[in-house]
Short mmCIF file of C-alpha atoms and ligand atoms in Angstrom, two decimals:
data_model
loop_
_atom_site.label_atom_id
_atom_site.label_comp_id
_atom_site.label_asym_id
_atom_site.label_seq_id
_atom_site.Cartn_x
_atom_site.Cartn_y
_atom_site.Cartn_z
CA MET F 1 93.31 93.68 102.50
CA TYR F 2 89.97 92.10 103.23
CA ASP F 3 88.40 94.02 100.35
CA VAL F 4 91.14 93.07 97.94
CA TRP F 5 90.65 89.39 98.65
CA LYS F 6 86.89 89.79 98.50
CA ASN F 7 87.20 91.31 95.04
CA ALA F 8 89.70 88.70 93.92
CA LEU F 9 87.33 85.98 95.11
CA ALA F 10 84.49 87.56 93.19
CA GLU F 11 86.59 87.36 90.07
CA ILE F 12 87.67 83.78 90.71
CA GLU F 13 84.09 82.76 91.21
CA GLN F 14 83.25 83.99 87.76
CA GLN F 15 85.87 81.69 86.31
CA ILE F 16 85.35 78.35 88.00
CA SER F 17 82.36 76.22 88.75
CA ALA F 18 80.28 77.10 91.77
CA ALA F 19 81.03 73.71 93.30
CA ASN F 20 84.76 74.15 92.92
CA PHE F 21 84.54 77.64 94.30
CA SER F 22 82.79 76.62 97.45
CA THR F 23 85.04 73.62 97.93
CA TRP F 24 88.34 75.36 97.50
CA PHE F 25 87.87 79.01 98.32
CA GLN F 26 85.24 79.20 101.01
CA ASP F 27 87.67 79.12 103.91
CA THR F 28 90.52 81.14 102.53
CA SER F 29 91.88 84.47 103.64
CA LEU F 30 94.61 86.83 102.57
CA LEU F 31 97.25 86.88 105.28
CA SER F 32 99.84 89.21 103.81
CA THR F 33 101.00 90.78 100.59
CA ASP F 34 104.41 92.12 101.57
CA ASP F 35 106.48 93.01 98.53
CA GLY F 36 104.43 90.83 96.28
CA HIS F 37 104.93 87.75 98.49
CA ILE F 38 101.36 86.75 98.82
CA VAL F 39 100.39 84.47 101.66
CA ILE F 40 96.97 82.90 101.59
CA GLY F 41 95.55 81.25 104.66
CA VAL F 42 93.79 77.92 104.24
CA LYS F 43 92.07 75.48 106.55
CA ASN F 44 94.41 72.51 106.44
CA SER F 45 97.40 71.13 104.63
CA PHE F 46 95.33 69.30 102.03
CA PHE F 47 94.26 72.65 100.66
CA VAL F 48 97.83 73.89 100.41
CA LYS F 49 98.82 71.45 97.69
CA GLN F 50 95.47 71.42 95.96
CA LEU F 51 95.15 75.18 95.69
CA HIS F 52 98.72 75.39 94.54
CA ASN F 53 98.26 72.80 91.82
CA ARG F 54 94.86 73.81 90.65
CA TYR F 55 94.47 77.50 91.06
CA LEU F 56 97.82 79.23 91.36
CA ASP F 57 97.51 81.08 88.06
CA THR F 58 93.87 81.92 88.62
CA ILE F 59 94.69 83.41 92.02
CA LYS F 60 97.67 85.33 90.70
CA SER F 61 95.76 86.97 87.91
CA ALA F 62 92.76 87.77 90.12
CA LEU F 63 95.09 89.55 92.56
CA GLU F 64 96.88 91.34 89.78
CA HIS F 65 93.59 92.55 88.38
CA ASN F 66 92.99 94.04 91.80
CA ASN F 67 96.27 95.91 91.66
CA ILE F 68 98.27 93.66 93.93
CA GLY F 69 101.72 93.00 92.53
CA VAL F 70 102.45 89.30 92.76
CA SER F 71 105.90 87.81 92.78
CA ASP F 72 104.93 84.57 94.43
CA VAL F 73 102.03 82.97 96.22
CA THR F 74 102.28 80.60 99.13
CA PHE F 75 99.54 78.89 101.10
CA GLU F 76 99.66 78.49 104.84
CA VAL F 77 97.49 76.65 107.24
CA SER F 78 96.06 79.37 109.36
CA SER F 79 94.15 78.79 112.55
CA ASN F 80 92.52 82.18 112.33
CA THR F 81 91.36 81.67 108.77
CA LYS F 82 87.82 82.78 109.08
CA VAL F 83 85.09 81.80 106.78
CA THR F 84 85.27 84.59 104.29
CA PRO F 85 81.83 85.98 103.70
CA ARG F 86 81.07 85.76 100.06
CA PRO F 87 80.75 88.98 98.14
CA ARG F 88 77.15 90.10 98.03
CA GLU F 89 76.52 90.11 94.32
CA ILE F 90 77.93 86.62 94.07
CA THR F 91 75.63 85.29 96.75
CA HIS F 92 72.78 86.44 94.60
CA THR F 93 73.93 84.60 91.57
CA THR F 94 74.47 81.26 93.27
CA PRO F 95 72.17 81.20 96.24
CA SER F 96 71.68 77.47 96.32
CA ILE F 97 75.28 76.33 96.75
CA LYS F 98 75.98 75.34 100.30
CA PRO F 99 79.62 74.97 101.16
CA TYR F 100 80.95 71.40 101.35
CA ILE F 101 77.71 69.76 100.47
CA ARG F 102 78.46 69.38 96.84
CA LYS F 103 82.08 68.43 96.83
CA ALA F 104 84.01 68.96 93.70
CA LYS F 105 85.43 65.83 92.16
CA THR F 106 88.88 65.68 93.69
CA SER F 107 91.54 64.22 91.55
CA LEU F 108 93.31 61.21 92.97
CA ASP F 109 96.35 62.17 91.03
CA PRO F 110 97.48 65.56 92.21
CA TYR F 111 99.83 65.77 89.26
CA HIS F 112 97.25 65.42 86.53
CA SER F 113 97.70 68.93 85.24
CA THR F 114 99.91 69.52 82.22
CA GLY F 115 101.03 72.96 83.35
CA LEU F 116 100.45 74.18 79.79
CA ASN F 117 98.80 77.46 78.95
CA GLN F 118 96.54 76.98 75.97
CA LYS F 119 97.05 80.48 74.69
CA TYR F 120 100.40 79.40 73.26
CA THR F 121 99.86 77.73 69.92
CA LEU F 122 101.80 77.33 66.71
CA ASP F 123 99.15 79.27 64.81
CA ASN F 124 99.91 82.41 66.75
CA PHE F 125 103.68 81.92 66.67
CA ILE F 126 104.96 83.88 63.72
CA VAL F 127 107.76 82.23 61.79
CA GLY F 128 110.57 84.41 60.54
CA SER F 129 114.26 84.21 59.81
CA ASN F 130 114.90 84.58 63.55
CA ASN F 131 113.22 81.31 64.49
CA ASP F 132 112.55 79.18 61.40
CA LEU F 133 114.99 76.39 62.23
CA ALA F 134 113.63 76.01 65.73
CA VAL F 135 110.08 75.99 64.40
CA SER F 136 110.83 73.32 61.86
CA ALA F 137 112.35 71.13 64.58
CA ALA F 138 109.26 71.86 66.67
CA ARG F 139 107.02 70.64 63.84
CA ASN F 140 109.05 67.48 63.59
CA ILE F 141 108.63 66.88 67.34
CA ILE F 142 104.90 67.46 67.12
CA SER F 143 104.54 64.81 64.44
CA SER F 144 106.95 62.32 65.99
CA PRO F 145 107.79 63.06 69.59
CA GLY F 146 110.80 61.32 71.11
CA ASP F 147 112.35 60.74 67.75
CA ARG F 148 114.90 62.89 65.98
CA TYR F 149 115.11 66.00 68.12
CA ASN F 150 115.43 64.45 71.52
CA PRO F 151 116.31 66.16 73.75
CA PHE F 152 115.18 69.41 72.16
CA PHE F 153 117.30 72.19 73.58
CA LEU F 154 116.06 75.71 72.81
CA TYR F 155 117.95 78.78 73.92
CA GLY F 156 117.90 82.53 73.44
CA GLY F 157 117.64 85.83 75.29
CA PRO F 158 114.61 86.86 77.30
CA GLY F 159 111.40 87.69 75.48
CA LEU F 160 112.28 85.91 72.24
CA GLY F 161 109.61 83.23 72.38
CA LYS F 162 111.12 80.22 74.17
CA THR F 163 108.22 79.68 76.53
CA HIS F 164 105.73 80.29 73.76
CA LEU F 165 107.32 77.79 71.37
CA VAL F 166 107.80 74.94 73.83
CA GLN F 167 104.31 75.30 75.27
CA ALA F 168 102.97 75.36 71.73
CA ILE F 169 104.71 72.04 71.08
CA GLY F 170 102.94 70.57 74.10
CA ASN F 171 99.56 71.96 73.10
CA GLU F 172 99.89 70.80 69.50
CA ILE F 173 100.92 67.26 70.50
CA LEU F 174 97.82 67.04 72.67
CA LYS F 175 95.61 67.93 69.71
CA THR F 176 96.47 64.69 67.95
CA ARG F 177 97.41 62.63 71.01
CA PRO F 178 95.05 63.62 73.78
CA ASP F 179 96.28 60.82 76.04
CA PHE F 180 99.90 61.84 75.85
CA LYS F 181 101.21 62.61 79.32
CA ILE F 182 102.86 65.98 79.03
CA PHE F 183 104.15 68.09 81.85
CA TYR F 184 105.48 71.63 81.59
CA THR F 185 107.45 73.06 84.50
CA PRO F 186 109.88 75.90 85.04
CA ILE F 187 112.98 74.38 86.60
CA SER F 188 112.44 76.44 89.75
CA HIS F 189 109.07 74.76 90.32
CA PHE F 190 110.62 71.39 89.67
CA TYR F 191 112.94 72.06 92.60
CA SER F 192 110.35 73.35 94.99
CA ASP F 193 108.06 70.43 94.16
CA PHE F 194 110.92 68.01 94.66
CA ILE F 195 111.80 69.48 98.03
CA ASP F 196 108.14 69.52 99.07
CA ALA F 197 107.80 65.91 98.05
CA ILE F 198 110.86 64.83 100.01
CA GLN F 199 109.80 66.75 103.07
CA SER F 200 106.33 65.35 103.06
CA GLY F 201 107.54 61.80 102.48
CA LYS F 202 106.18 61.73 98.93
CA GLY F 203 109.48 61.20 97.15
CA LYS F 204 108.17 58.04 95.58
CA GLU F 205 105.10 59.70 94.07
CA PHE F 206 107.27 62.47 92.71
CA ASN F 207 109.53 59.92 91.15
CA LEU F 208 106.66 58.01 89.57
CA LYS F 209 104.93 61.08 88.32
CA PHE F 210 107.91 62.06 86.21
CA ARG F 211 108.78 58.58 85.04
CA LYS F 212 105.38 57.96 83.57
CA LEU F 213 105.49 61.06 81.39
CA ASP F 214 105.61 60.88 77.60
CA CYS F 215 106.96 64.38 77.31
CA LEU F 216 108.68 66.58 79.86
CA ILE F 217 109.10 70.29 79.17
CA VAL F 218 111.48 72.19 81.43
CA ASP F 219 111.62 75.96 81.08
CA ASP F 220 114.34 78.41 82.14
CA PHE F 221 116.95 75.78 82.80
CA GLN F 222 119.51 78.54 83.51
CA PHE F 223 118.00 78.75 87.00
CA ILE F 224 119.23 75.27 87.81
CA VAL F 225 120.86 75.36 91.20
CA ASN F 226 123.77 73.45 92.37
CA LYS F 227 121.94 71.55 95.06
CA GLU F 228 123.33 68.10 94.61
CA LYS F 229 120.21 66.15 95.38
CA SER F 230 117.84 68.13 93.19
CA GLN F 231 120.17 68.25 90.23
CA GLU F 232 120.83 64.57 90.57
CA GLU F 233 117.11 63.86 90.64
CA PHE F 234 116.66 65.85 87.45
CA PHE F 235 119.57 64.04 85.83
CA ASN F 236 118.09 60.66 86.73
CA ILE F 237 114.68 61.56 85.41
CA PHE F 238 116.31 62.85 82.25
CA ASN F 239 118.19 59.60 81.73
CA ASP F 240 115.22 57.37 82.44
CA LEU F 241 112.93 59.24 80.07
CA TYR F 242 115.60 59.45 77.42
CA GLN F 243 116.17 55.73 77.49
CA LEU F 244 112.48 55.14 76.95
CA ASN F 245 112.51 57.52 73.96
CA LYS F 246 110.26 59.95 75.75
CA GLN F 247 110.44 63.48 74.48
CA ILE F 248 112.43 65.92 76.61
CA ILE F 249 112.32 69.64 75.91
CA VAL F 250 114.50 72.16 77.71
CA THR F 251 114.80 75.93 77.34
CA SER F 252 117.47 78.20 78.67
CA ASP F 253 118.77 81.71 78.12
CA ARG F 254 122.18 80.27 77.22
CA LEU F 255 123.93 77.05 76.34
CA PRO F 256 124.33 74.50 79.12
CA SER F 257 128.10 74.75 78.91
CA GLN F 258 127.77 78.41 79.87
CA ILE F 259 125.82 77.67 83.03
CA LYS F 260 128.30 77.30 85.84
CA THR F 261 126.12 75.36 88.24
CA VAL F 262 125.39 72.52 85.87
CA ASP F 263 127.06 69.15 86.01
CA GLU F 264 129.19 68.60 82.91
CA ARG F 265 127.66 65.27 81.97
CA LEU F 266 124.18 66.71 82.14
CA ALA F 267 125.28 69.73 80.15
CA SER F 268 126.60 67.61 77.33
CA ARG F 269 123.56 65.33 77.25
CA LEU F 270 121.19 68.24 76.92
CA THR F 271 122.63 69.14 73.55
CA TRP F 272 123.10 65.61 72.21
CA ALA F 273 120.52 66.26 69.54
CA GLY F 274 121.74 69.77 68.84
CA ALA F 275 120.87 73.17 70.23
CA PHE F 276 118.42 75.53 68.57
CA ASP F 277 118.41 79.22 69.18
CA LEU F 278 115.90 82.02 68.88
CA GLN F 279 117.38 85.24 67.61
CA LEU F 280 116.34 88.86 67.61
CA PRO F 281 113.72 89.39 64.92
CA LYS F 282 114.65 91.48 61.90
CA PHE F 283 112.55 94.44 60.79
CA GLU F 284 110.33 92.31 58.50
CA ASP F 285 109.85 89.70 61.23
CA LYS F 286 108.80 92.38 63.69
CA CYS F 287 106.30 93.86 61.25
CA ALA F 288 104.89 90.40 60.57
CA ILE F 289 104.49 89.71 64.28
CA LEU F 290 102.70 93.01 64.88
CA ARG F 291 100.45 92.57 61.85
CA ALA F 292 99.51 89.11 63.07
CA LYS F 293 98.78 90.39 66.58
CA ALA F 294 96.57 93.13 65.17
CA GLU F 295 94.75 90.66 62.97
CA LEU F 296 94.24 88.15 65.76
CA SER F 297 92.71 90.81 68.00
CA ASP F 298 90.80 92.35 65.11
CA ILE F 299 92.47 95.72 65.50
CA ASP F 300 92.88 98.30 62.79
CA ILE F 301 96.27 99.91 62.88
CA GLU F 302 98.00 101.87 60.16
CA PRO F 303 100.92 100.04 58.46
CA GLU F 304 103.12 103.08 59.09
CA ALA F 305 102.43 102.81 62.82
CA ILE F 306 103.45 99.17 62.74
CA GLU F 307 106.63 100.06 60.92
CA TYR F 308 107.39 102.81 63.40
CA ILE F 309 107.09 100.42 66.34
CA ALA F 310 109.09 97.70 64.58
CA GLU F 311 111.84 100.14 63.76
CA ASN F 312 112.09 101.46 67.29
CA VAL F 313 111.94 98.33 69.36
CA ASN F 314 115.21 96.52 69.00
CA THR F 315 115.26 94.48 72.15
CA ASN F 316 112.89 91.55 72.00
CA ILE F 317 109.41 90.39 71.14
CA ARG F 318 108.04 90.91 74.63
CA ASP F 319 108.97 94.60 74.43
CA LEU F 320 107.56 94.76 70.94
CA GLU F 321 104.22 93.51 72.23
CA GLY F 322 104.45 95.84 75.23
CA GLU F 323 104.92 98.97 73.13
CA PHE F 324 102.23 97.85 70.75
CA SER F 325 99.70 97.47 73.58
CA THR F 326 100.69 100.79 75.13
CA ILE F 327 100.15 102.62 71.87
CA LEU F 328 96.82 100.92 71.32
CA LEU F 329 95.74 101.81 74.84
CA MET F 330 96.82 105.42 74.46
CA SER F 331 95.06 105.61 71.15
CA GLU F 332 91.86 104.35 72.73
CA VAL F 333 92.09 106.65 75.74
CA ARG F 334 92.85 109.74 73.69
CA GLY F 335 90.58 108.90 70.80
CA VAL F 336 93.19 109.31 68.07
CA THR F 337 94.70 106.69 65.80
CA PRO F 338 98.11 105.18 66.59
CA LEU F 339 99.70 106.93 63.63
CA GLU F 340 98.32 110.31 64.72
CA LEU F 341 99.77 109.71 68.17
CA ILE F 342 103.15 108.99 66.65
CA LYS F 343 102.98 112.02 64.37
CA ASN F 344 102.01 114.25 67.31
CA GLY F 345 105.12 113.11 69.10
CA ALA F 346 103.06 111.56 71.89
CA VAL F 347 104.86 108.28 71.53
CA ASN F 348 108.42 107.96 72.59
CA ILE F 349 109.75 104.48 72.14
CA ASN F 350 113.26 103.93 73.20
CA LYS F 351 113.98 100.27 73.06
CA GLN F 352 117.35 99.87 71.46
CA SER F 353 119.71 97.05 72.00
CA ARG F 354 122.80 98.97 72.83
CA LEU F 355 125.89 98.90 70.75
CA ARG F 356 127.96 99.90 73.70
CA PRO F 357 126.75 97.94 76.68
CA ALA F 358 126.72 99.61 80.04
CA SER F 359 128.66 98.15 82.93
CA ALA F 360 126.98 96.84 86.05
CA LYS F 361 128.65 99.61 88.04
CA GLN F 362 127.26 102.28 85.71
CA ILE F 363 123.77 100.92 86.16
CA VAL F 364 123.97 100.83 89.95
CA ASP F 365 125.52 104.34 90.02
CA LYS F 366 122.87 105.87 87.76
CA VAL F 367 119.99 104.25 89.57
CA ALA F 368 121.35 105.48 92.90
CA LYS F 369 121.81 108.98 91.53
CA TYR F 370 118.32 109.06 90.07
CA PHE F 371 116.83 108.27 93.47
CA ASN F 372 119.16 110.65 95.32
CA LEU F 373 120.97 107.82 97.01
CA SER F 374 124.55 106.65 97.00
CA PRO F 375 125.63 103.37 95.38
CA LYS F 376 126.52 102.31 98.91
CA ASP F 377 122.89 102.66 99.94
CA ILE F 378 121.88 100.33 97.14
CA ARG F 379 124.45 97.76 98.24
CA SER F 380 123.50 98.09 101.91
CA ARG F 381 121.03 95.59 103.31
CA SER F 382 118.71 98.43 104.28
CA ARG F 383 115.04 97.62 103.96
CA VAL F 384 113.90 101.25 104.08
CA SER F 385 111.33 101.41 101.35
CA ASN F 386 112.90 103.99 99.00
CA ILE F 387 116.24 102.20 99.16
CA LYS F 388 114.61 98.86 98.61
CA ASN F 389 112.69 100.20 95.65
CA ALA F 390 115.83 101.68 94.09
CA ARG F 391 117.59 98.36 94.63
CA GLN F 392 114.80 96.54 92.85
CA VAL F 393 114.99 98.93 89.92
CA ALA F 394 118.75 98.33 89.78
CA MET F 395 118.25 94.57 89.82
CA PHE F 396 115.64 94.88 87.09
CA LEU F 397 117.96 96.90 84.87
CA LEU F 398 120.93 94.63 85.52
CA SER F 399 118.79 91.75 84.36
CA LYS F 400 117.14 93.40 81.35
CA GLU F 401 120.08 95.41 80.10
CA LEU F 402 122.97 93.09 80.83
CA ASN F 403 121.16 89.79 81.05
CA LEU F 404 123.15 88.92 84.17
CA SER F 405 122.27 85.82 86.14
CA THR F 406 120.39 86.36 89.39
CA THR F 407 123.42 85.19 91.33
CA LYS F 408 125.61 87.76 89.62
CA ILE F 409 123.00 90.46 90.22
CA ALA F 410 122.86 89.54 93.90
CA THR F 411 126.60 90.20 94.14
CA GLU F 412 126.27 93.54 92.33
CA VAL F 413 123.64 94.85 94.73
CA GLY F 414 125.10 93.38 97.89
CA LEU F 415 122.53 90.66 98.46
CA GLN F 416 123.30 87.13 99.50
CA ASN F 417 120.23 85.46 98.20
CA HIS F 418 119.46 85.18 94.52
CA THR F 419 115.80 84.41 95.14
CA THR F 420 115.41 87.93 96.55
CA VAL F 421 116.72 89.10 93.20
CA MET F 422 114.16 87.00 91.36
CA HIS F 423 111.35 88.44 93.48
CA GLY F 424 112.61 91.99 92.98
CA ILE F 425 112.78 91.65 89.22
CA ARG F 426 109.36 90.04 89.02
CA LYS F 427 107.91 92.79 91.19
CA ILE F 428 109.14 95.52 88.87
CA ASP F 429 108.04 93.49 85.86
CA SER F 430 104.53 93.23 87.19
CA ASP F 431 104.38 96.84 88.45
CA LEU F 432 105.39 98.02 85.01
CA LYS F 433 102.24 96.56 83.56
CA LYS F 434 100.08 99.07 85.37
CA ASP F 435 102.33 101.85 86.55
CA PHE F 436 103.05 104.30 83.78
CA SER F 437 105.13 106.60 85.94
CA LEU F 438 107.44 103.70 86.79
CA ARG F 439 107.84 103.09 83.06
CA ASP F 440 108.85 106.71 82.60
CA GLN F 441 111.27 106.55 85.51
CA ILE F 442 112.96 103.51 84.08
CA GLU F 443 113.18 105.02 80.61
CA GLU F 444 114.71 108.14 82.13
CA ILE F 445 117.28 106.12 84.05
CA LYS F 446 118.16 104.28 80.86
CA GLU F 447 118.70 107.56 79.10
CA ASN F 448 121.03 108.59 81.92
CA ILE F 449 122.91 105.34 81.57
CA TYR F 450 123.32 105.38 77.83
CA GLY F 451 122.99 109.07 77.03
P1 ADP T 1 110.90 83.85 76.50
O1 ADP T 1 110.31 82.62 77.14
O2 ADP T 1 111.94 83.54 75.49
O3 ADP T 1 111.36 84.87 77.49
P2 ADP T 1 108.18 84.25 75.64
O4 ADP T 1 107.91 82.95 75.01
O5 ADP T 1 107.59 84.52 76.95
O6 ADP T 1 109.74 84.56 75.67
O7 ADP T 1 107.74 85.38 74.59
C1 ADP T 1 107.52 86.74 74.96
C2 ADP T 1 106.26 87.25 74.30
O8 ADP T 1 106.47 87.37 72.89
C3 ADP T 1 105.09 86.29 74.47
O9 ADP T 1 103.93 87.03 74.68
C4 ADP T 1 105.03 85.53 73.16
O10 ADP T 1 103.72 85.13 72.86
C5 ADP T 1 105.53 86.56 72.17
N1 ADP T 1 106.25 85.97 71.04
C6 ADP T 1 107.52 85.56 71.02
N2 ADP T 1 107.86 85.08 69.81
C7 ADP T 1 106.76 85.20 69.04
C8 ADP T 1 106.48 84.89 67.67
N3 ADP T 1 107.40 84.37 66.86
N4 ADP T 1 105.23 85.15 67.22
C9 ADP T 1 104.30 85.68 68.04
N5 ADP T 1 104.51 86.01 69.32
C10 ADP T 1 105.72 85.77 69.83
MG1 MG T 2 110.14 82.18 79.18
#
């Protein structure tokens, strides 16, 4: 574990200034990594919030690059957090930095960050018949935020570009209005921040932070929970911003009226200015997306290979990108072109949206069978690792194939807590990125389900 953290730190140090590195990371340690729940030890509570706000994504990706699956990261004050010796090669490159002498400029406003990822732009969002209405509304918002499409409610299945489009709106607004106060947050983070704020007596700051925004972007609204206080807080913020003509942007995998936990008044307000959806891309859209991706990364790929992928991925754009990268990787490793791979039968894409959907029971049964377990084992609370793993695969498939809510999935696999479901799904999602045998297993299970 020590080595993993040492390597992750080495990577982080490459990405941030030496002063920031010594200020924020010098006294950190990796306390545990159970099931992707990463716990990082820090010196005192000040570091908890600061590391969370400033470096969460940096830490996540550094761990992932060191083959640690990450479903969430928490920071804990740890008395036995030792000063982590800096990796050797790094010491060489920055020998003159002494910890805590040159303090990084600490922001007085812990909420300064926009939460936006700059990789999402409108330039790299390909417009097709599946998303043109939403994109034209987005353009309107970029040129006059808070005006006609307010609130902007964007919905659609997973992997169809919701996060990309709404973050692109934020990034584009900032290009012409750099002082605009924009904040992007998944609804789940909104809750945890709200609860943190209340518990640490910072309710007022939380309140102010949101009320002074010019544009609030809330992602994955379907995860709204029916905790009275938090939902009420969101509702109040929504109303206050709306009255001031501040732009509000909300995404969800379905319409608000279809989310059981949401207050009816809030549900109706969210779609006051209409609801825009993102649909599955058609064949031409898929080809256009792949061509654009190839062009952006300066990759040569035969048009027939693009058409083959487009024809065979009928689920969503995330899968389309996934298959595309896999083929490119295979082509590089094996030294043959993508089209040759396809012609040799080395590529087996099986991403069809099913005409005849499976039932939740079928999925649980087939997963159990595949792992030589009984469906009862999956629904037991057993934490034995092979059972737990099978349960996570089942949760993953229930989510991807049937698009069930995490609460519904929890019921199907005998869990009480829907956050465990979220962790499980994220774990498989992140394992899939590097574990080719897991990919094969899942494909095989799908064949058993649908075949
Ligand atoms: P969602 O939030 O709806 O689950 P994302 O926004 O995360 O989906 O999109 C999944 C992936 O597909 C992302 O990598 C995103 O960049 C890409 N993507 C989605 N739509 C498009 C598009 N129209 N053009 C280019 N890339 C897209
Ligand atoms: Mg998303």
